Amino acid sequence: MVLASDSRTNAGIDRVSTFRKMFTFERPGERFFTLLTAGNLSLTQGVISLIGEWLETDDPEKDLYAATSMFNAARIIGRALREVHKVDSGYLQQHDIDFSASFVLGGQVRGGKLRLFQIYDAGNFIEAMGDTIYFQIGEVKYGKPILDRVLRRETSLKDAAKCALISFDSTMRSNVSVGPPIDLMIYRRDTLNRAFTIRLEEDNPYLQELREGWGTALLNAFHTVGHDPGWVL
Amino acid sequence: MVLASDSRTNAGIDRVSTFRKMFTFERPGERFFTLLTAGNLSLTQGVISLIGEWLETDDPEKDLYAATSMFNAARIIGRALREVHKVDSGYLQQHDIDFSASFVLGGQVRGGKLRLFQIYDAGNFIEAMGDTIYFQIGEVKYGKPILDRVLRRETSLKDAAKCALISFDSTMRSNVSVGPPIDLMIYRRDTLNRAFTIRLEEDNPYLQELREGWGTALLNAFHTVGHDPGWVL
């Protein structure tokens, strides 16, 4: 499983900041969860804080370390989100601010499968299965075409990571609300440990290589494809 | 100048239809305008109808054939949109429907320059100049990265047309609200005549060639770019 997140948040173009949007909760050898966040920062931080407070309570309906399955873990995220909604949504409404917070949750509980969920604003969620092998949250459209073209069930972890980075690069070029550093996590099924994580700053050599290389490769691709249609202009 | 539009409209997934979104108004040798539309079909059709009714009235504030410049032509589109807004927006609001209608206007009046405008819902507009050499309206995000990578001031008309078609293909793959046929128009500066127009149906050989070729070329590009980052996973 490959998870990636940028770290730009903005509340208007003069309030741009860097915040991590990737959070890992783990008990090595027993369970491993990574959560990605998108939407209103005050809400997603609220959810993360609440989940943190619920840890070690041994309540399987609230404590990620007590959840008996990935499904239950996803319900805990949804429950935390609904708690935040209960407290904040009325006040946000008074200021015409949409309640917007969504999550990707990936992970594994010992004895269960590696599973991937997307949790919506309302706390409901869906799971990746069948042909759906990835989820995106936040500013998703610019970076979607490359994912659709490249990702398959048989794609290697390294290629999936490369594809995620190129997808982020496409988005960052077209939209200033997404920006580095990029947090990248690669988890290998059944290891039940944080596998590989790296924070790629703007000047990271691999990120720069992809960035420049992809621009050139795309232009070459553009010029090789298609015969002259013979249009008389 | 290259203009392209798809022809899918939808009002919910069970109300998908084909409508032209490209309209040309011309007096050969004297003036040439092409208008692309996006947004609520009842509104954009209303604008097109109104513009049609205003033709031949000799009123330079309403009649595209009497407009003395491209700037005045863009104001006429904005004026028609505001008329439609005056009539319909209150009723739409009662049904919680956003007033959404936007336009791209490209063209030339004899003695003036070839100019390109984007007209917003409120009837205000901006003009392409400097580094801004293209406009998109409607479902714009999926198809933007390829335009940003390829289009330059010096790009040939044929390459610009190819790029527009690949951009539409990326969008059509990722979003069902955009679909063929694609209307494509290529206008050569100072000709003051409709230059070249073609409607590309789904089975058009050039469109198919781009479609399949682009998928393969992109995958090849993906595999050539970037060295192994040496991550130990």
Coordinates of C-alpha atoms in Angstrom, one line a residue:
Chain A
M1 CA 0.0 0.0 0.0
V2 CA 1.3 3.5 -0.9
L3 CA -0.1 6.6 0.8
A4 CA 1.0 10.1 0.0
S5 CA 0.0 13.6 1.1
D6 CA 1.0 17.1 0.5
S7 CA 1.3 19.5 3.3
R8 CA -0.2 22.8 2.2
T9 CA -3.2 24.4 3.8
N10 CA -4.7 27.7 2.9
A11 CA -7.4 29.9 4.2
G12 CA -7.2 32.5 1.5
I13 CA -4.0 33.2 -0.5
D14 CA -2.4 35.2 2.3
R15 CA -2.8 32.4 4.9
V16 CA -0.8 29.6 3.4
S17 CA 0.9 27.2 5.9
T18 CA 2.5 23.8 6.1
F19 CA 0.8 21.1 8.1
R20 CA 1.2 17.4 8.0
K21 CA -1.8 15.5 6.6
M22 CA -0.5 12.0 7.3
F23 CA -0.9 10.3 10.7
T24 CA 0.2 6.9 11.7
F25 CA -1.0 4.8 14.7
E26 CA 0.7 1.5 15.2
R27 CA 1.4 -1.3 17.6
P28 CA 4.2 -3.2 15.9
G29 CA 3.4 -6.7 15.1
E30 CA -0.3 -6.2 16.0
R31 CA -1.8 -3.4 14.1
F32 CA -0.9 -0.6 11.7
F33 CA -3.1 2.4 10.6
T34 CA -2.3 5.4 8.5
L35 CA -4.8 8.2 8.1
L36 CA -4.7 11.0 5.4
T37 CA -6.7 14.1 5.9
A38 CA -8.3 16.7 3.6
G39 CA -10.6 19.6 4.1
N40 CA -11.0 22.2 6.8
L41 CA -7.9 22.1 9.0
S42 CA -9.6 22.9 12.3
L43 CA -12.0 20.0 11.7
T44 CA -9.3 17.4 10.6
Q45 CA -7.1 18.5 13.5
G46 CA -10.1 18.1 15.8
V47 CA -10.7 14.5 14.5
I48 CA -7.0 13.6 15.0
S49 CA -7.0 15.0 18.5
L50 CA -10.1 13.1 19.4
I51 CA -8.7 9.9 18.1
G52 CA -5.6 10.5 20.1
E53 CA -7.6 11.1 23.3
W54 CA -9.5 7.9 22.7
L55 CA -6.4 5.8 22.4
E56 CA -5.6 3.5 25.3
T57 CA -9.2 3.8 26.6
D58 CA -9.7 0.1 25.7
D59 CA -13.2 1.0 24.3
P60 CA -13.4 -0.9 21.0
E61 CA -15.8 1.7 19.7
K62 CA -13.3 4.5 20.2
D63 CA -9.8 3.2 20.7
L64 CA -7.9 2.4 17.5
Y65 CA -5.7 0.1 19.6
A66 CA -8.7 -1.9 20.7
A67 CA -10.5 -2.0 17.3
T68 CA -11.0 -5.6 16.3
S69 CA -11.0 -5.0 12.5
M70 CA -10.2 -2.4 9.9
F71 CA -14.0 -2.0 9.5
N72 CA -14.2 -1.0 13.1
A73 CA -11.2 1.3 12.8
A74 CA -13.0 3.1 9.9
R75 CA -16.1 3.4 12.1
I76 CA -13.9 5.0 14.8
I77 CA -12.7 7.7 12.3
G78 CA -16.3 8.2 11.3
R79 CA -17.4 8.5 14.9
A80 CA -14.7 11.0 15.7
L81 CA -15.8 13.1 12.7
R82 CA -19.4 13.0 13.8
E83 CA -18.4 14.2 17.3
V84 CA -16.6 17.1 15.8
H85 CA -19.6 17.8 13.5
K86 CA -21.9 17.9 16.5
V87 CA -19.8 20.5 18.2
D88 CA -18.7 22.7 15.3
S89 CA -21.1 22.5 12.3
G90 CA -23.8 24.9 13.7
Y91 CA -21.2 27.6 14.3
L92 CA -19.6 27.0 10.9
Q93 CA -23.0 27.4 9.3
Q94 CA -23.4 30.8 11.0
H95 CA -20.3 31.9 9.2
D96 CA -21.3 30.3 5.9
I97 CA -18.4 27.8 6.1
D98 CA -19.0 24.3 4.7
F99 CA -18.3 21.4 7.0
S100 CA -15.6 19.7 4.9
A101 CA -13.4 17.0 6.2
S102 CA -12.5 13.7 4.6
F103 CA -10.1 10.9 5.2
V104 CA -8.3 8.0 3.7
L105 CA -7.6 5.2 6.1
G106 CA -5.3 2.3 5.2
G107 CA -4.0 -0.4 7.4
Q108 CA -4.2 -3.9 8.8
V109 CA -5.1 -5.6 12.1
R110 CA -3.3 -8.9 12.8
G111 CA -5.3 -11.8 11.4
G112 CA -7.2 -9.5 9.0
K113 CA -6.5 -8.2 5.5
L114 CA -4.8 -5.0 4.4
R115 CA -7.7 -2.7 3.7
L116 CA -8.2 0.8 2.4
F117 CA -11.2 3.1 3.2
Q118 CA -12.4 6.6 2.2
I119 CA -14.4 8.4 4.9
Y120 CA -16.7 11.2 3.9
D121 CA -17.8 14.4 5.6
A122 CA -20.8 12.7 7.1
G123 CA -18.7 10.0 8.7
N124 CA -19.9 7.3 6.3
F125 CA -17.3 5.4 4.3
I126 CA -16.5 3.2 1.4
E127 CA -13.8 0.5 0.9
A128 CA -11.5 0.0 -2.1
M129 CA -12.3 -3.3 -3.8
G130 CA -12.6 -4.9 -7.2
D131 CA -11.5 -2.4 -9.9
T132 CA -11.2 0.5 -7.3
I133 CA -7.6 0.2 -6.2
Y134 CA -7.0 3.8 -5.1
F135 CA -8.7 6.7 -3.4
Q136 CA -8.0 10.4 -3.6
I137 CA -9.3 13.2 -1.3
G138 CA -9.0 17.0 -1.4
E139 CA -8.0 18.6 -4.7
V140 CA -8.3 15.4 -6.7
K141 CA -9.0 16.2 -10.4
Y142 CA -5.7 17.4 -11.8
G143 CA -3.9 14.4 -10.6
K144 CA -6.5 11.7 -11.5
P145 CA -5.8 11.1 -15.2
I146 CA -2.2 9.8 -14.6
L147 CA -3.5 7.5 -11.8
D148 CA -6.2 6.1 -14.1
R149 CA -3.6 5.5 -16.9
V150 CA -0.9 3.8 -14.8
L151 CA -2.3 2.1 -11.7
R152 CA -3.3 -1.5 -12.0
R153 CA -3.6 -4.3 -9.4
E154 CA -0.2 -5.7 -10.5
T155 CA 1.6 -2.3 -10.3
S156 CA 4.7 -2.6 -8.1
L157 CA 5.0 -0.6 -4.9
K158 CA 7.8 1.5 -6.3
D159 CA 5.9 2.3 -9.5
A160 CA 2.8 3.1 -7.4
A161 CA 4.9 5.5 -5.3
K162 CA 6.3 7.1 -8.4
C163 CA 2.8 7.5 -9.9
A164 CA 1.6 9.1 -6.7
L165 CA 4.4 11.6 -6.8
I166 CA 3.8 12.4 -10.5
S167 CA 0.1 12.8 -9.7
F168 CA 1.0 15.3 -7.0
D169 CA 3.4 17.1 -9.3
S170 CA 0.6 17.5 -11.9
T171 CA -1.6 19.0 -9.3
M172 CA 1.0 21.3 -7.8
R173 CA 1.7 22.7 -11.3
S174 CA -2.0 23.5 -11.9
N175 CA -3.1 24.6 -8.4
V176 CA -1.3 26.6 -5.7
S177 CA -3.4 25.1 -2.9
V178 CA -1.3 21.9 -3.1
G179 CA 2.4 22.1 -2.2
P180 CA 5.4 20.3 -0.9
P181 CA 6.8 18.8 1.2
I182 CA 5.2 15.5 0.2
D183 CA 4.9 12.7 2.8
L184 CA 5.1 9.3 1.4
M185 CA 4.5 6.0 3.1
I186 CA 4.9 2.5 1.7
Y187 CA 3.5 -0.4 3.7
R188 CA 4.1 -4.0 2.7
R189 CA 1.2 -6.3 3.5
D190 CA 1.4 -8.4 6.7
T191 CA 4.4 -6.7 8.1
L192 CA 2.3 -4.8 10.7
N193 CA 5.0 -2.3 11.1
R194 CA 5.5 1.2 9.6
A195 CA 7.4 0.1 6.6
F196 CA 9.0 3.0 4.8
T197 CA 8.2 6.7 5.2
I198 CA 10.0 9.7 3.7
R199 CA 9.3 13.4 3.7
L200 CA 10.2 14.8 0.3
E201 CA 11.0 18.5 0.5
E202 CA 10.8 20.6 -2.6
D203 CA 14.5 20.2 -3.4
N204 CA 14.5 16.4 -3.0
P205 CA 16.6 15.0 -5.9
Y206 CA 14.2 12.2 -6.7
L207 CA 11.2 14.6 -6.7
Q208 CA 13.1 17.0 -8.9
E209 CA 14.2 14.3 -11.3
L210 CA 10.5 13.1 -11.7
R211 CA 9.4 16.7 -12.0
E212 CA 11.8 17.7 -14.8
G213 CA 11.9 14.2 -16.4
W214 CA 8.1 14.0 -16.5
G215 CA 7.8 17.3 -18.3
T216 CA 10.3 16.2 -21.0
A217 CA 8.9 12.7 -21.3
L218 CA 5.3 14.0 -21.6
L219 CA 6.4 16.4 -24.4
N220 CA 8.2 13.6 -26.2
A221 CA 5.1 11.4 -25.8
F222 CA 3.0 14.2 -27.2
H223 CA 5.1 14.5 -30.3
T224 CA 5.3 10.8 -31.1
V225 CA 1.6 10.1 -30.8
G226 CA -0.8 10.4 -33.8
H227 CA -0.2 10.7 -37.5
D228 CA -0.8 14.0 -39.3
P229 CA -4.6 14.0 -39.6
G230 CA -4.2 15.6 -43.0
W231 CA -6.4 18.6 -42.2
V232 CA -6.1 21.5 -44.6
L233 CA -6.0 24.5 -42.4
Chain B
M1 CA -6.8 30.0 -32.7
V2 CA -8.0 26.5 -31.8
L3 CA -11.4 26.0 -30.2
A4 CA -12.9 22.7 -29.1
S5 CA -16.0 21.6 -27.2
D6 CA -17.5 18.3 -26.2
S7 CA -21.3 17.9 -26.6
R8 CA -22.5 16.1 -23.5
T9 CA -25.0 17.6 -21.2
N10 CA -26.4 16.0 -18.1
A11 CA -29.1 16.7 -15.6
G12 CA -28.5 13.7 -13.4
I13 CA -27.1 10.4 -14.8
D14 CA -30.4 9.4 -16.3
R15 CA -30.7 12.6 -18.3
V16 CA -27.6 12.6 -20.5
S17 CA -28.0 14.2 -24.0
T18 CA -25.9 15.5 -26.9
F19 CA -26.0 19.2 -27.5
R20 CA -23.6 21.4 -29.5
K21 CA -21.7 23.8 -27.4
M22 CA -19.9 25.6 -30.2
F23 CA -21.6 28.5 -32.1
T24 CA -20.1 30.5 -34.9
F25 CA -21.3 33.9 -36.1
E26 CA -19.6 35.4 -39.2
R27 CA -19.7 37.8 -42.0
P28 CA -17.0 36.5 -44.4
G29 CA -14.2 39.1 -44.9
E30 CA -15.6 41.3 -42.2
R31 CA -16.0 39.5 -38.9
F32 CA -15.7 36.1 -37.4
F33 CA -16.8 35.0 -33.9
T34 CA -17.0 31.6 -32.3
L35 CA -18.6 31.1 -28.9
L36 CA -18.2 28.0 -26.6
T37 CA -20.6 27.4 -23.8
A38 CA -20.6 25.7 -20.4
G39 CA -23.0 25.4 -17.5
N40 CA -26.7 25.1 -17.3
L41 CA -28.1 24.3 -20.7
S42 CA -31.3 26.3 -20.4
L43 CA -29.3 29.4 -19.6
T44 CA -26.6 29.0 -22.3
Q45 CA -29.4 28.2 -24.9
G46 CA -31.2 31.3 -23.7
V47 CA -28.1 33.4 -24.3
I48 CA -27.5 31.9 -27.7
S49 CA -31.1 32.6 -28.7
L50 CA -31.0 36.1 -27.4
I51 CA -27.8 36.8 -29.4
G52 CA -29.5 35.4 -32.4
E53 CA -32.5 37.6 -32.0
W54 CA -30.3 40.7 -31.6
L55 CA -28.5 40.0 -34.9
E56 CA -29.3 42.4 -37.7
T57 CA -30.8 44.9 -35.3
D58 CA -27.9 47.3 -36.1
D59 CA -27.6 48.1 -32.4
P60 CA -23.8 48.0 -31.7
E61 CA -24.6 47.2 -28.1
K62 CA -26.6 44.1 -29.0
D63 CA -25.8 43.1 -32.5
L64 CA -22.7 41.0 -33.0
Y65 CA -22.7 42.0 -36.7
A66 CA -22.6 45.7 -35.6
A67 CA -20.0 45.4 -32.9
T68 CA -17.1 47.6 -33.6
S69 CA -14.5 45.5 -31.8
M70 CA -14.0 42.2 -30.1
F71 CA -14.2 44.0 -26.8
N72 CA -17.7 45.2 -27.7
A73 CA -18.6 41.6 -28.9
A74 CA -17.6 40.3 -25.5
R75 CA -19.8 42.9 -23.8
I76 CA -22.7 41.8 -26.0
I77 CA -22.3 38.2 -24.7
G78 CA -22.1 39.5 -21.1
R79 CA -25.2 41.7 -21.8
A80 CA -27.2 38.7 -23.1
L81 CA -26.1 36.7 -20.1
R82 CA -27.3 39.4 -17.7
E83 CA -30.7 39.6 -19.5
V84 CA -31.1 35.9 -19.0
H85 CA -30.0 36.3 -15.3
K86 CA -32.6 39.0 -14.8
V87 CA -35.4 36.7 -16.1
D88 CA -34.3 33.3 -14.6
S89 CA -32.1 33.6 -11.6
G90 CA -34.8 34.3 -9.0
Y91 CA -36.8 31.2 -10.1
L92 CA -33.6 29.0 -10.2
Q93 CA -32.9 30.2 -6.6
Q94 CA -36.3 29.0 -5.5
H95 CA -35.3 25.5 -6.7
D96 CA -31.8 25.7 -5.2
I97 CA -30.2 25.7 -8.7
D98 CA -27.0 27.7 -9.1
F99 CA -27.0 30.2 -11.9
S100 CA -24.1 28.8 -13.9
A101 CA -23.3 29.8 -17.5
S102 CA -19.9 30.7 -18.8
F103 CA -18.5 31.3 -22.3
V104 CA -15.3 31.4 -24.3
L105 CA -15.5 33.9 -27.2
G106 CA -12.8 34.0 -29.8
G107 CA -12.7 36.0 -33.0
Q108 CA -11.7 39.0 -35.0
V109 CA -13.3 42.1 -36.4
R110 CA -11.7 43.5 -39.6
G111 CA -9.0 46.0 -38.7
G112 CA -8.7 44.6 -35.2
K113 CA -6.7 41.8 -33.7
L114 CA -7.6 38.1 -33.1
R115 CA -8.7 38.1 -29.5
L116 CA -9.9 35.5 -27.0
F117 CA -12.2 36.2 -24.0
Q118 CA -13.7 34.2 -21.1
I119 CA -17.1 35.4 -19.9
Y120 CA -18.1 34.5 -16.3
D121 CA -21.6 33.9 -14.9
A122 CA -21.9 37.5 -13.8
G123 CA -21.4 38.7 -17.4
N124 CA -17.9 40.1 -16.6
F125 CA -15.0 38.9 -18.6
I126 CA -11.3 38.6 -19.0
E127 CA -9.0 38.5 -22.1
A128 CA -6.1 36.1 -22.8
M129 CA -2.9 38.0 -22.9
G130 CA 0.8 37.7 -21.9
D131 CA 1.4 34.2 -20.5
T132 CA -2.3 33.3 -20.6
I133 CA -2.7 31.7 -24.0
Y134 CA -5.7 29.5 -23.4
F135 CA -9.0 29.4 -21.5
Q136 CA -11.1 26.5 -20.3
I137 CA -14.7 26.4 -19.1
G138 CA -16.8 23.7 -17.6
E139 CA -15.2 20.6 -16.3
V140 CA -11.6 22.0 -16.5
K141 CA -9.4 20.3 -14.0
Y142 CA -8.7 16.8 -15.4
G143 CA -7.6 18.2 -18.8
K144 CA -5.5 21.2 -17.5
P145 CA -2.1 19.5 -16.8
I146 CA -1.5 18.5 -20.4
L147 CA -2.4 22.0 -21.6
D148 CA 0.0 23.5 -19.1
R149 CA 2.8 21.1 -20.2
V150 CA 2.4 21.4 -24.0
L151 CA 0.9 24.8 -25.0
R152 CA 3.3 27.7 -25.7
R153 CA 2.9 30.8 -27.8
E154 CA 4.9 29.2 -30.5
T155 CA 2.9 25.9 -30.6
S156 CA 1.6 25.2 -34.1
L157 CA -2.1 25.1 -34.8
K158 CA -2.0 21.4 -35.5
D159 CA -0.2 20.7 -32.2
A160 CA -2.6 22.9 -30.4
A161 CA -5.5 21.0 -31.9
K162 CA -3.9 17.7 -31.0
C163 CA -3.3 18.9 -27.4
A164 CA -7.0 20.0 -27.1
L165 CA -8.1 16.6 -28.2
I166 CA -5.8 14.8 -25.7
S167 CA -7.0 17.1 -23.0
F168 CA -10.6 16.2 -23.8
D169 CA -9.7 12.5 -23.9
S170 CA -8.1 12.8 -20.4
T171 CA -11.3 14.4 -19.1
M172 CA -13.6 11.9 -20.8
R173 CA -11.7 9.0 -19.2
S174 CA -12.0 10.5 -15.7
N175 CA -15.5 12.0 -15.9
V176 CA -18.7 10.8 -17.5
S177 CA -20.2 14.3 -17.8
V178 CA -17.9 15.1 -20.7
G179 CA -18.3 13.0 -23.9
P180 CA -18.0 12.9 -27.7
P181 CA -18.6 14.1 -30.3
I182 CA -15.9 16.8 -30.1
D183 CA -16.4 19.9 -32.2
L184 CA -13.1 21.3 -33.3
M185 CA -12.5 24.7 -35.0
I186 CA -9.2 26.1 -36.2
Y187 CA -9.1 29.7 -37.2
R188 CA -6.1 31.3 -38.9
R189 CA -5.5 34.9 -38.0
D190 CA -6.7 37.6 -40.4
T191 CA -8.7 35.2 -42.7
L192 CA -12.0 36.5 -41.3
N193 CA -13.6 33.3 -42.5
R194 CA -14.6 30.1 -40.7
A195 CA -11.3 28.3 -41.4
F196 CA -11.6 24.6 -40.6
T197 CA -14.3 22.9 -38.6
I198 CA -14.8 19.2 -37.9
R199 CA -17.0 17.1 -35.7
L200 CA -15.1 14.1 -34.4
E201 CA -17.5 11.3 -33.5
E202 CA -16.4 8.7 -31.0
D203 CA -15.2 6.3 -33.8
N204 CA -13.2 9.0 -35.7
P205 CA -9.9 7.4 -36.7
Y206 CA -7.7 10.3 -35.6
L207 CA -9.5 10.6 -32.2
Q208 CA -9.1 6.8 -31.7
E209 CA -5.4 7.0 -32.7
L210 CA -4.8 9.7 -30.2
R211 CA -6.7 7.9 -27.6
E212 CA -4.9 4.6 -27.8
G213 CA -1.6 6.1 -28.8
W214 CA -1.7 8.5 -25.8
G215 CA -2.3 5.7 -23.3
T216 CA 0.7 3.8 -24.6
A217 CA 2.9 6.8 -24.9
L218 CA 2.1 7.9 -21.4
L219 CA 2.9 4.5 -20.0
N220 CA 6.2 4.5 -21.8
A221 CA 7.0 8.0 -20.5
F222 CA 6.1 6.8 -17.0
H223 CA 8.5 3.9 -17.2
T224 CA 11.4 5.9 -18.7
V225 CA 11.3 8.8 -16.2
G226 CA 13.3 8.7 -12.9
H227 CA 16.1 6.5 -11.6
D228 CA 15.4 3.9 -8.9
P229 CA 15.3 6.1 -5.8
G230 CA 17.1 3.3 -3.9
W231 CA 14.4 3.1 -1.2
V232 CA 14.6 -0.1 0.8
L233 CA 11.0 -1.1 1.2

